[in-house]
Amino acid sequence: MKHKIKYLLVALLMIVCSQSWGQTTKWCDVHQVAKRETIFGIAKSYNVSIQDLLNANPEMKVPGYELKKGTWIFVPFAKAGDQKAEIAYVNNSSAVTPTASQVASNVIKVGVMLPLHNNDGDGKRMIEFYRGMLLAFNELKKEGFTTDVHAWNVPIDGDINKTLQDRNAASMNMIFGPLYSNQVKTLSDFCKNHGIKMIVPFSINGNEIAENTNFFQVYENNDIQSTKAIAAFLERFKKSHHPVFIDCNDDKSKVGAFTSTLRRQLELDKVAYDLTNLNSSDVDFAKHFSKTVPNVVILNSEKSPQLNAVITKLNTLTKANPGLAISLYGYNQWFMYQDYVLASFFKYNVYIPSTYYYNKNSDKTRAFEKLYTTTYGEAMNNTYIPRIAINGYDQVQFFVRGYKKQGAKFKGVASDVAYKSLQNRFNFEKIGQGGYRNKFFQLIHFKLDQTLESLVY
């Protein structure tokens, strides 16, 4: 389904004013600085003290800080016990006033329980995630969806039990959160008892998925991902390619367990492979590659310097041996380097196992990034892949559409949702007698003809 994204009302950014307990920062909404506005004037207009405004925005305390037009700043509550009335982001599906029964049946109530603050990296990332969610809600509004969204700031040291005492929490149809593993069981028990779908948007530890039929785990743990990546490798390359493992001398590698397990599996399957070293001489390096069958290269490092060094080594090798066929089997981290080595990805037929793909050249992605920048006055953080805001956007689109179609019976099956993701894709499977885990898995293939394909498993 194609979406034409043109604009978003500034009001979209208003963060939901919900009571926050046990946290270091309490804030009510977000204000975009207008021309000639001052810290004093903003504080006065919201009836808050200048010190409270500074505390909610630590960057203001940095020497030399200047308030600039278009900047978004957090606005704290006026004072304890005198907070603004709660604001829910409500999408009205039409100009016609619906009846009470229509509202009850059509409104999808969505809760967000994440660290929504500006104090550290987690908070800033989750704000970006939430911004993406808001863009999705607005897009759904244009299509006639009616949603009632409530957000709570639940930091790492927050008591989620107190958050759940909010009278609105129990009325949600779905809740996105939490971020931290130590808050999962409490929220899971709450959602289980109230029949609320609990969507855990990021990786967590724990086994609550086995106990709660309303539990949806978006990200599988690394062990499951590695198992799928190995299975995909064997299916695609075991019978047709010669595996070559390159030791990159990376003592801090995070993928050593993956390559070791893959090698053991090849040995069990009686598949011969070669092992060489990045520091080997060019002559010795070349001896480990087959000239009669295609080679598939696996590095025991996910890092950029090692990848660049291997590419340089392969360039020398293929220059001396023009007919050599080589593919690379990589890691998610490589997506962050593709701007610099994209030509090499195509040249060496790179395959990357993943549950997502950020395609910055897609028209839809470009439209989303433009909308994000226009709406929030700044570009998305480009440090992370997958992009945090797009992740939030995709998750809302998938779950709200699915819930609209099937209600409480929605089980997260991809074929039940008419939505083509921008980046993160979903297809959930039931885990025993418990909840659901996203099983979507693909290989992103950078083909020799300079095109991309997604090989879904």
Short mmCIF file of C-alpha atoms in Angstrom, two decimals:
data_model
loop_
_atom_site.label_atom_id
_atom_site.label_comp_id
_atom_site.label_asym_id
_atom_site.label_seq_id
_atom_site.Cartn_x
_atom_site.Cartn_y
_atom_site.Cartn_z
CA MET A 1 0.00 0.00 0.00
CA LYS A 2 1.41 3.36 -0.98
CA HIS A 3 1.16 6.30 1.38
CA LYS A 4 1.63 9.89 0.28
CA ILE A 5 3.08 11.75 3.22
CA LYS A 6 2.74 15.51 2.95
CA TYR A 7 2.53 17.16 6.34
CA LEU A 8 1.83 16.78 10.01
CA LEU A 9 0.21 19.19 12.41
CA VAL A 10 2.58 20.59 14.96
CA ALA A 11 0.16 19.43 17.65
CA LEU A 12 1.23 15.87 16.86
CA LEU A 13 4.36 16.33 18.89
CA MET A 14 2.59 17.04 22.13
CA ILE A 15 3.79 14.37 24.51
CA VAL A 16 1.04 12.87 26.60
CA CYS A 17 0.76 14.38 30.06
CA SER A 18 0.68 11.37 32.36
CA GLN A 19 1.68 11.10 36.02
CA SER A 20 5.24 9.79 36.42
CA TRP A 21 6.44 8.14 39.61
CA GLY A 22 9.90 7.27 40.87
CA GLN A 23 11.77 9.09 38.14
CA THR A 24 14.31 11.86 37.91
CA THR A 25 12.46 13.91 35.31
CA LYS A 26 8.78 14.82 35.15
CA TRP A 27 7.54 16.62 32.09
CA CYS A 28 4.20 17.38 30.58
CA ASP A 29 4.66 18.27 26.93
CA VAL A 30 7.10 19.53 24.33
CA HIS A 31 7.33 23.12 23.14
CA GLN A 32 8.77 24.35 19.85
CA VAL A 33 10.68 27.58 20.30
CA ALA A 34 9.34 30.48 18.25
CA LYS A 35 11.29 33.47 16.98
CA ARG A 36 12.41 35.86 19.75
CA GLU A 37 11.14 33.57 22.54
CA THR A 38 13.16 33.47 25.74
CA ILE A 39 13.56 30.92 28.51
CA PHE A 40 11.88 33.39 30.87
CA GLY A 41 8.92 33.85 28.53
CA ILE A 42 8.43 30.12 27.98
CA ALA A 43 8.59 29.42 31.70
CA LYS A 44 6.04 32.16 32.37
CA SER A 45 3.63 30.97 29.69
CA TYR A 46 3.59 27.46 31.14
CA ASN A 47 3.53 28.67 34.75
CA VAL A 48 6.76 26.83 35.61
CA SER A 49 9.93 28.10 37.23
CA ILE A 50 13.01 28.82 35.14
CA GLN A 51 14.98 26.34 37.27
CA ASP A 52 12.46 23.57 36.62
CA LEU A 53 12.62 24.31 32.90
CA LEU A 54 16.43 24.10 33.01
CA ASN A 55 16.28 20.85 34.97
CA ALA A 56 14.00 19.33 32.33
CA ASN A 57 16.45 20.38 29.60
CA PRO A 58 20.01 19.79 30.92
CA GLU A 59 21.59 21.05 27.70
CA MET A 60 20.38 24.55 28.63
CA LYS A 61 22.84 24.54 31.53
CA VAL A 62 25.83 24.18 29.23
CA PRO A 63 27.86 27.41 29.09
CA GLY A 64 27.16 29.32 25.88
CA TYR A 65 23.79 27.65 25.26
CA GLU A 66 21.48 29.71 23.04
CA LEU A 67 17.75 29.20 22.59
CA LYS A 68 17.13 28.85 18.85
CA LYS A 69 13.97 29.07 16.79
CA GLY A 70 12.55 25.65 15.95
CA THR A 71 14.19 23.86 18.87
CA TRP A 72 11.99 21.42 20.78
CA ILE A 73 12.25 21.59 24.57
CA PHE A 74 10.60 19.65 27.38
CA VAL A 75 8.11 21.44 29.60
CA PRO A 76 7.82 20.09 33.17
CA PHE A 77 4.70 20.04 35.28
CA ALA A 78 3.92 23.38 36.90
CA LYS A 79 4.30 21.96 40.40
CA ALA A 80 3.53 18.82 42.33
CA GLY A 81 -0.21 18.39 42.79
CA ASP A 82 -1.02 21.06 40.22
CA GLN A 83 -0.43 19.26 36.94
CA LYS A 84 -2.15 19.85 33.65
CA ALA A 85 -5.08 17.67 32.74
CA GLU A 86 -4.09 14.58 30.85
CA ILE A 87 -3.99 15.01 27.10
CA ALA A 88 -4.62 11.94 24.98
CA TYR A 89 -3.69 12.00 21.31
CA VAL A 90 -7.06 11.21 19.74
CA ASN A 91 -7.59 10.75 16.03
CA ASN A 92 -11.13 11.60 14.91
CA SER A 93 -11.95 9.46 11.92
CA SER A 94 -14.47 11.85 10.37
CA ALA A 95 -16.21 15.18 10.77
CA VAL A 96 -19.40 13.38 11.78
CA THR A 97 -19.76 13.03 15.54
CA PRO A 98 -19.89 9.28 16.31
CA THR A 99 -22.33 7.78 18.77
CA ALA A 100 -21.11 6.52 22.14
CA SER A 101 -21.40 2.91 20.97
CA GLN A 102 -19.43 3.68 17.81
CA VAL A 103 -16.67 5.31 19.82
CA ALA A 104 -16.48 2.33 22.17
CA SER A 105 -16.13 -0.13 19.30
CA ASN A 106 -13.91 1.88 16.96
CA VAL A 107 -11.37 3.60 19.19
CA ILE A 108 -8.10 1.70 19.60
CA LYS A 109 -6.46 2.61 22.90
CA VAL A 110 -2.68 2.51 22.79
CA GLY A 111 -0.34 2.88 25.74
CA VAL A 112 3.38 3.64 25.60
CA MET A 113 5.51 2.81 28.66
CA LEU A 114 9.09 3.69 27.81
CA PRO A 115 11.81 5.99 29.18
CA LEU A 116 10.58 9.17 27.53
CA HIS A 117 13.03 11.72 28.86
CA ASN A 118 16.06 13.72 27.83
CA ASN A 119 18.48 12.61 30.55
CA ASP A 120 20.50 9.92 28.80
CA GLY A 121 20.93 7.92 25.61
CA ASP A 122 18.09 5.53 26.38
CA GLY A 123 15.66 8.38 26.89
CA LYS A 124 16.71 10.21 23.75
CA ARG A 125 16.44 7.06 21.65
CA MET A 126 12.99 6.30 23.02
CA ILE A 127 11.84 9.85 22.33
CA GLU A 128 12.87 9.31 18.72
CA PHE A 129 11.06 5.96 18.71
CA TYR A 130 7.95 7.68 20.10
CA ARG A 131 8.17 10.43 17.51
CA GLY A 132 8.03 7.76 14.82
CA MET A 133 4.99 6.28 16.53
CA LEU A 134 3.25 9.67 16.45
CA LEU A 135 3.89 10.01 12.73
CA ALA A 136 2.26 6.60 12.25
CA PHE A 137 -0.78 7.59 14.31
CA ASN A 138 -1.23 10.68 12.17
CA GLU A 139 -0.96 8.64 8.97
CA LEU A 140 -3.54 6.20 10.28
CA LYS A 141 -5.81 9.11 11.18
CA LYS A 142 -5.81 10.20 7.53
CA GLU A 143 -7.00 6.71 6.61
CA GLY A 144 -9.90 6.82 9.05
CA PHE A 145 -8.44 5.09 12.10
CA THR A 146 -9.39 6.40 15.53
CA THR A 147 -6.77 5.98 18.25
CA ASP A 148 -6.49 7.17 21.83
CA VAL A 149 -2.82 7.27 22.85
CA HIS A 150 -1.43 7.58 26.38
CA ALA A 151 2.30 7.76 27.10
CA TRP A 152 4.09 7.30 30.42
CA ASN A 153 7.72 8.08 31.15
CA VAL A 154 9.12 4.87 32.72
CA PRO A 155 12.87 5.36 33.30
CA ILE A 156 15.30 2.66 34.38
CA ASP A 157 14.83 3.48 38.06
CA GLY A 158 11.08 4.05 37.77
CA ASP A 159 8.54 1.98 39.69
CA ILE A 160 6.30 0.60 36.97
CA ASN A 161 3.87 -0.62 39.64
CA LYS A 162 3.03 3.00 40.39
CA THR A 163 2.73 3.78 36.68
CA LEU A 164 0.17 1.01 36.36
CA GLN A 165 -1.95 2.60 39.08
CA ASP A 166 -2.96 5.27 36.58
CA ARG A 167 -6.67 4.71 35.92
CA ASN A 168 -6.09 4.86 32.16
CA ALA A 169 -3.58 2.00 32.06
CA ALA A 170 -6.11 -0.80 32.54
CA SER A 171 -8.29 0.46 29.67
CA MET A 172 -5.62 0.12 26.98
CA ASN A 173 -6.02 -2.34 24.09
CA MET A 174 -2.27 -2.56 23.69
CA ILE A 175 0.81 -1.27 25.49
CA PHE A 176 4.24 -0.78 23.92
CA GLY A 177 6.98 -1.40 26.48
CA PRO A 178 8.93 -1.65 28.60
CA LEU A 179 12.54 -1.08 27.59
CA TYR A 180 14.14 -2.62 30.68
CA SER A 181 14.07 -6.33 31.54
CA ASN A 182 13.45 -5.74 35.25
CA GLN A 183 10.09 -4.14 34.41
CA VAL A 184 8.86 -6.86 32.06
CA LYS A 185 7.27 -9.28 34.53
CA THR A 186 5.26 -6.60 36.31
CA LEU A 187 3.88 -5.20 33.08
CA SER A 188 3.31 -8.69 31.66
CA ASP A 189 1.26 -9.74 34.70
CA PHE A 190 -0.76 -6.53 34.44
CA CYS A 191 -1.48 -7.00 30.73
CA LYS A 192 -2.33 -10.66 31.26
CA ASN A 193 -4.82 -9.82 33.99
CA HIS A 194 -6.49 -7.06 31.97
CA GLY A 195 -6.47 -8.71 28.53
CA ILE A 196 -4.10 -6.09 27.08
CA LYS A 197 -1.74 -6.90 24.23
CA MET A 198 1.80 -6.24 25.44
CA ILE A 199 4.26 -5.36 22.68
CA VAL A 200 7.89 -5.49 23.79
CA PRO A 201 9.57 -3.33 21.13
CA PHE A 202 13.21 -4.20 21.87
CA SER A 203 15.31 -7.13 23.10
CA ILE A 204 14.79 -8.12 26.72
CA ASN A 205 15.73 -10.96 29.05
CA GLY A 206 13.15 -13.20 30.69
CA ASN A 207 10.63 -15.91 29.89
CA GLU A 208 7.35 -14.07 30.35
CA ILE A 209 6.49 -14.91 26.75
CA ALA A 210 5.83 -18.48 27.89
CA GLU A 211 3.28 -17.34 30.49
CA ASN A 212 1.28 -14.62 28.74
CA THR A 213 -0.84 -15.24 25.64
CA ASN A 214 -1.00 -11.47 25.03
CA PHE A 215 2.80 -11.10 24.94
CA PHE A 216 4.40 -10.01 21.64
CA GLN A 217 8.21 -10.06 21.43
CA VAL A 218 9.35 -7.98 18.44
CA TYR A 219 13.05 -8.92 18.56
CA GLU A 220 14.40 -12.44 18.99
CA ASN A 221 17.49 -12.89 21.13
CA ASN A 222 20.94 -13.21 19.57
CA ASP A 223 21.08 -16.98 19.97
CA ILE A 224 17.91 -17.50 17.95
CA GLN A 225 19.09 -15.04 15.30
CA SER A 226 22.44 -16.83 15.04
CA THR A 227 20.72 -20.20 14.68
CA LYS A 228 18.62 -18.86 11.81
CA ALA A 229 21.64 -17.23 10.17
CA ILE A 230 23.52 -20.53 10.28
CA ALA A 231 20.55 -22.45 8.87
CA ALA A 232 20.21 -19.94 6.03
CA PHE A 233 23.94 -20.17 5.30
CA LEU A 234 23.84 -23.96 5.09
CA GLU A 235 20.76 -23.97 2.88
CA ARG A 236 22.23 -21.48 0.44
CA PHE A 237 25.93 -22.34 0.36
CA LYS A 238 26.64 -25.82 1.75
CA LYS A 239 26.31 -27.71 -1.52
CA SER A 240 27.50 -25.05 -3.95
CA HIS A 241 30.23 -22.92 -2.34
CA HIS A 242 33.60 -23.32 -0.69
CA PRO A 243 33.58 -21.62 2.75
CA VAL A 244 36.61 -19.53 3.71
CA PHE A 245 36.88 -18.19 7.26
CA ILE A 246 39.13 -15.18 7.79
CA ASP A 247 40.60 -14.59 11.24
CA CYS A 248 40.62 -10.81 11.66
CA ASN A 249 42.62 -10.81 14.92
CA ASP A 250 39.82 -8.95 16.70
CA ASP A 251 40.00 -9.76 20.41
CA LYS A 252 36.81 -7.78 21.09
CA SER A 253 34.70 -9.37 18.38
CA LYS A 254 31.05 -10.02 19.20
CA VAL A 255 30.58 -12.67 16.50
CA GLY A 256 33.19 -15.22 17.53
CA ALA A 257 30.53 -17.59 18.89
CA PHE A 258 28.66 -17.42 15.58
CA THR A 259 31.66 -18.34 13.43
CA SER A 260 32.73 -21.09 15.84
CA THR A 261 29.25 -22.64 15.79
CA LEU A 262 29.08 -22.39 12.01
CA ARG A 263 32.43 -24.14 11.65
CA ARG A 264 31.32 -26.95 13.97
CA GLN A 265 28.14 -27.41 11.97
CA LEU A 266 30.09 -27.61 8.71
CA GLU A 267 32.32 -30.24 10.28
CA LEU A 268 29.28 -32.26 11.40
CA ASP A 269 27.92 -32.05 7.86
CA LYS A 270 31.34 -33.08 6.52
CA VAL A 271 31.71 -29.86 4.52
CA ALA A 272 35.33 -28.89 3.93
CA TYR A 273 36.30 -25.29 4.62
CA ASP A 274 39.46 -23.20 4.76
CA LEU A 275 40.76 -20.95 7.51
CA THR A 276 43.14 -18.09 6.82
CA ASN A 277 44.31 -14.91 8.53
CA LEU A 278 44.04 -11.26 7.62
CA ASN A 279 47.78 -10.91 8.18
CA SER A 280 48.69 -13.77 5.85
CA SER A 281 50.83 -12.99 2.84
CA ASP A 282 48.98 -12.52 -0.44
CA VAL A 283 50.40 -15.78 -1.74
CA ASP A 284 49.33 -17.79 1.29
CA PHE A 285 45.95 -16.02 1.41
CA ALA A 286 45.20 -17.02 -2.19
CA LYS A 287 45.87 -20.71 -1.50
CA HIS A 288 42.71 -20.98 0.58
CA PHE A 289 40.34 -19.98 -2.22
CA SER A 290 38.86 -22.35 -4.77
CA LYS A 291 39.23 -21.61 -8.47
CA THR A 292 36.69 -24.22 -9.51
CA VAL A 293 33.65 -23.41 -7.33
CA PRO A 294 32.37 -20.12 -5.88
CA ASN A 295 33.80 -19.10 -2.52
CA VAL A 296 31.83 -17.72 0.41
CA VAL A 297 33.84 -15.69 2.92
CA ILE A 298 33.01 -15.37 6.62
CA LEU A 299 34.80 -12.91 8.92
CA ASN A 300 35.10 -13.41 12.67
CA SER A 301 34.65 -9.68 13.22
CA GLU A 302 31.69 -7.36 12.67
CA LYS A 303 33.72 -4.14 12.78
CA SER A 304 34.39 -1.63 10.03
CA PRO A 305 38.25 -1.59 10.12
CA GLN A 306 38.39 -5.36 9.76
CA LEU A 307 35.82 -5.35 6.97
CA ASN A 308 37.78 -2.67 5.10
CA ALA A 309 41.00 -4.63 5.51
CA VAL A 310 39.37 -7.79 4.16
CA ILE A 311 37.96 -5.90 1.17
CA THR A 312 41.44 -4.55 0.41
CA LYS A 313 42.81 -8.08 0.67
CA LEU A 314 40.12 -9.43 -1.63
CA ASN A 315 40.73 -6.64 -4.15
CA THR A 316 44.36 -7.71 -4.41
CA LEU A 317 43.31 -11.36 -4.68
CA THR A 318 40.73 -10.84 -7.43
CA LYS A 319 43.03 -8.57 -9.39
CA ALA A 320 45.58 -11.38 -9.53
CA ASN A 321 42.86 -13.99 -10.14
CA PRO A 322 40.16 -12.34 -12.33
CA GLY A 323 37.95 -15.42 -12.60
CA LEU A 324 37.61 -15.99 -8.86
CA ALA A 325 33.99 -16.02 -7.65
CA ILE A 326 33.52 -14.63 -4.13
CA SER A 327 30.54 -13.91 -1.87
CA LEU A 328 30.63 -12.42 1.63
CA TYR A 329 28.33 -13.50 4.47
CA GLY A 330 28.03 -10.61 6.88
CA TYR A 331 26.41 -9.09 9.94
CA ASN A 332 23.77 -6.47 10.82
CA GLN A 333 26.51 -4.04 11.82
CA TRP A 334 27.62 -3.88 8.20
CA PHE A 335 24.50 -1.89 7.34
CA MET A 336 26.10 1.05 9.15
CA TYR A 337 29.10 0.96 6.82
CA GLN A 338 27.31 0.50 3.50
CA ASP A 339 27.52 4.17 2.53
CA TYR A 340 31.29 3.81 2.39
CA VAL A 341 31.64 0.30 0.97
CA LEU A 342 28.46 -0.10 -1.09
CA ALA A 343 30.38 -0.70 -4.32
CA SER A 344 32.29 -3.50 -2.61
CA PHE A 345 29.07 -4.99 -1.27
CA PHE A 346 27.84 -5.35 -4.84
CA LYS A 347 31.23 -6.47 -6.14
CA TYR A 348 31.49 -9.24 -3.57
CA ASN A 349 27.88 -10.37 -3.65
CA VAL A 350 27.27 -9.65 0.04
CA TYR A 351 24.55 -11.44 2.03
CA ILE A 352 23.48 -10.01 5.40
CA PRO A 353 21.08 -11.96 7.65
CA SER A 354 18.60 -9.62 9.32
CA THR A 355 15.04 -8.92 10.42
CA TYR A 356 15.10 -5.42 8.93
CA TYR A 357 16.61 -3.31 6.19
CA TYR A 358 17.01 0.46 6.10
CA ASN A 359 16.84 1.41 2.43
CA LYS A 360 17.70 5.09 2.36
CA ASN A 361 17.21 5.23 -1.42
CA SER A 362 13.56 4.20 -1.20
CA ASP A 363 11.10 6.96 -2.08
CA LYS A 364 8.98 6.07 0.96
CA THR A 365 11.99 6.23 3.26
CA ARG A 366 13.02 9.60 1.86
CA ALA A 367 9.48 10.91 2.30
CA PHE A 368 9.43 9.72 5.90
CA GLU A 369 12.79 11.31 6.70
CA LYS A 370 11.68 14.60 5.16
CA LEU A 371 8.45 14.51 7.16
CA TYR A 372 10.35 13.75 10.36
CA THR A 373 12.72 16.67 9.83
CA THR A 374 9.88 19.04 8.93
CA THR A 375 7.82 17.99 11.93
CA TYR A 376 10.48 17.92 14.61
CA GLY A 377 12.93 20.52 13.36
CA GLU A 378 15.85 18.08 13.20
CA ALA A 379 16.88 14.98 11.31
CA MET A 380 16.72 11.49 12.76
CA ASN A 381 19.81 10.27 14.55
CA ASN A 382 21.90 8.57 11.87
CA THR A 383 24.04 6.61 14.33
CA TYR A 384 21.66 3.68 14.58
CA ILE A 385 20.50 1.10 12.08
CA PRO A 386 17.71 0.18 12.18
CA ARG A 387 16.58 3.79 12.40
CA ILE A 388 14.81 4.18 15.73
CA ALA A 389 12.01 6.45 14.51
CA ILE A 390 11.17 4.22 11.53
CA ASN A 391 11.10 1.26 13.89
CA GLY A 392 8.44 3.00 15.99
CA TYR A 393 6.51 3.95 12.87
CA ASP A 394 6.50 0.39 11.51
CA GLN A 395 5.48 -1.17 14.80
CA VAL A 396 2.47 1.12 15.21
CA GLN A 397 1.37 0.62 11.61
CA PHE A 398 1.53 -3.16 11.96
CA PHE A 399 -0.17 -3.59 15.32
CA VAL A 400 -2.86 -0.93 15.00
CA ARG A 401 -3.86 -2.15 11.54
CA GLY A 402 -3.91 -5.74 12.76
CA TYR A 403 -5.96 -4.88 15.83
CA LYS A 404 -8.40 -2.83 13.76
CA LYS A 405 -9.02 -5.84 11.54
CA GLN A 406 -9.16 -8.63 14.12
CA GLY A 407 -9.46 -7.00 17.52
CA ALA A 408 -8.38 -9.08 20.49
CA LYS A 409 -8.01 -12.11 18.18
CA PHE A 410 -5.05 -10.53 16.36
CA LYS A 411 -2.02 -12.84 16.56
CA GLY A 412 0.55 -10.86 14.61
CA VAL A 413 0.44 -12.88 11.39
CA ALA A 414 1.89 -10.88 8.50
CA SER A 415 -0.76 -12.01 6.00
CA ASP A 416 -3.46 -10.46 8.20
CA VAL A 417 -1.99 -6.95 7.92
CA ALA A 418 -2.15 -4.91 4.72
CA TYR A 419 0.99 -2.91 5.36
CA LYS A 420 4.39 -2.86 3.66
CA SER A 421 7.02 -1.89 6.20
CA LEU A 422 9.53 0.87 5.60
CA GLN A 423 12.25 -0.96 7.52
CA ASN A 424 11.20 -3.49 10.17
CA ARG A 425 9.10 -6.46 9.13
CA PHE A 426 6.95 -8.67 11.32
CA ASN A 427 5.43 -12.13 11.28
CA PHE A 428 4.71 -13.59 14.70
CA GLU A 429 4.51 -17.23 15.74
CA LYS A 430 3.01 -18.68 18.91
CA ILE A 431 5.48 -19.97 21.48
CA GLY A 432 4.06 -23.07 23.15
CA GLN A 433 0.98 -22.15 25.18
CA GLY A 434 2.25 -18.62 25.71
CA GLY A 435 2.64 -15.49 23.64
CA TYR A 436 4.07 -14.64 20.25
CA ARG A 437 7.54 -13.96 18.90
CA ASN A 438 8.47 -12.26 15.65
CA LYS A 439 9.88 -15.00 13.43
CA PHE A 440 10.58 -12.85 10.40
CA PHE A 441 14.03 -13.51 8.95
CA GLN A 442 15.65 -12.56 5.68
CA LEU A 443 18.93 -12.32 3.83
CA ILE A 444 19.58 -8.93 2.28
CA HIS A 445 21.48 -9.67 -0.91
CA PHE A 446 23.62 -7.05 -2.65
CA LYS A 447 23.67 -8.49 -6.15
CA LEU A 448 26.40 -8.26 -8.75
CA ASP A 449 24.05 -6.33 -11.06
CA GLN A 450 23.91 -3.47 -8.51
CA THR A 451 20.42 -4.35 -7.29
CA LEU A 452 19.12 -5.54 -3.93
CA GLU A 453 16.87 -8.43 -3.05
CA SER A 454 15.31 -9.70 0.15
CA LEU A 455 15.38 -13.48 0.52
CA VAL A 456 12.71 -14.28 3.11
CA TYR A 457 12.89 -17.51 5.11
#
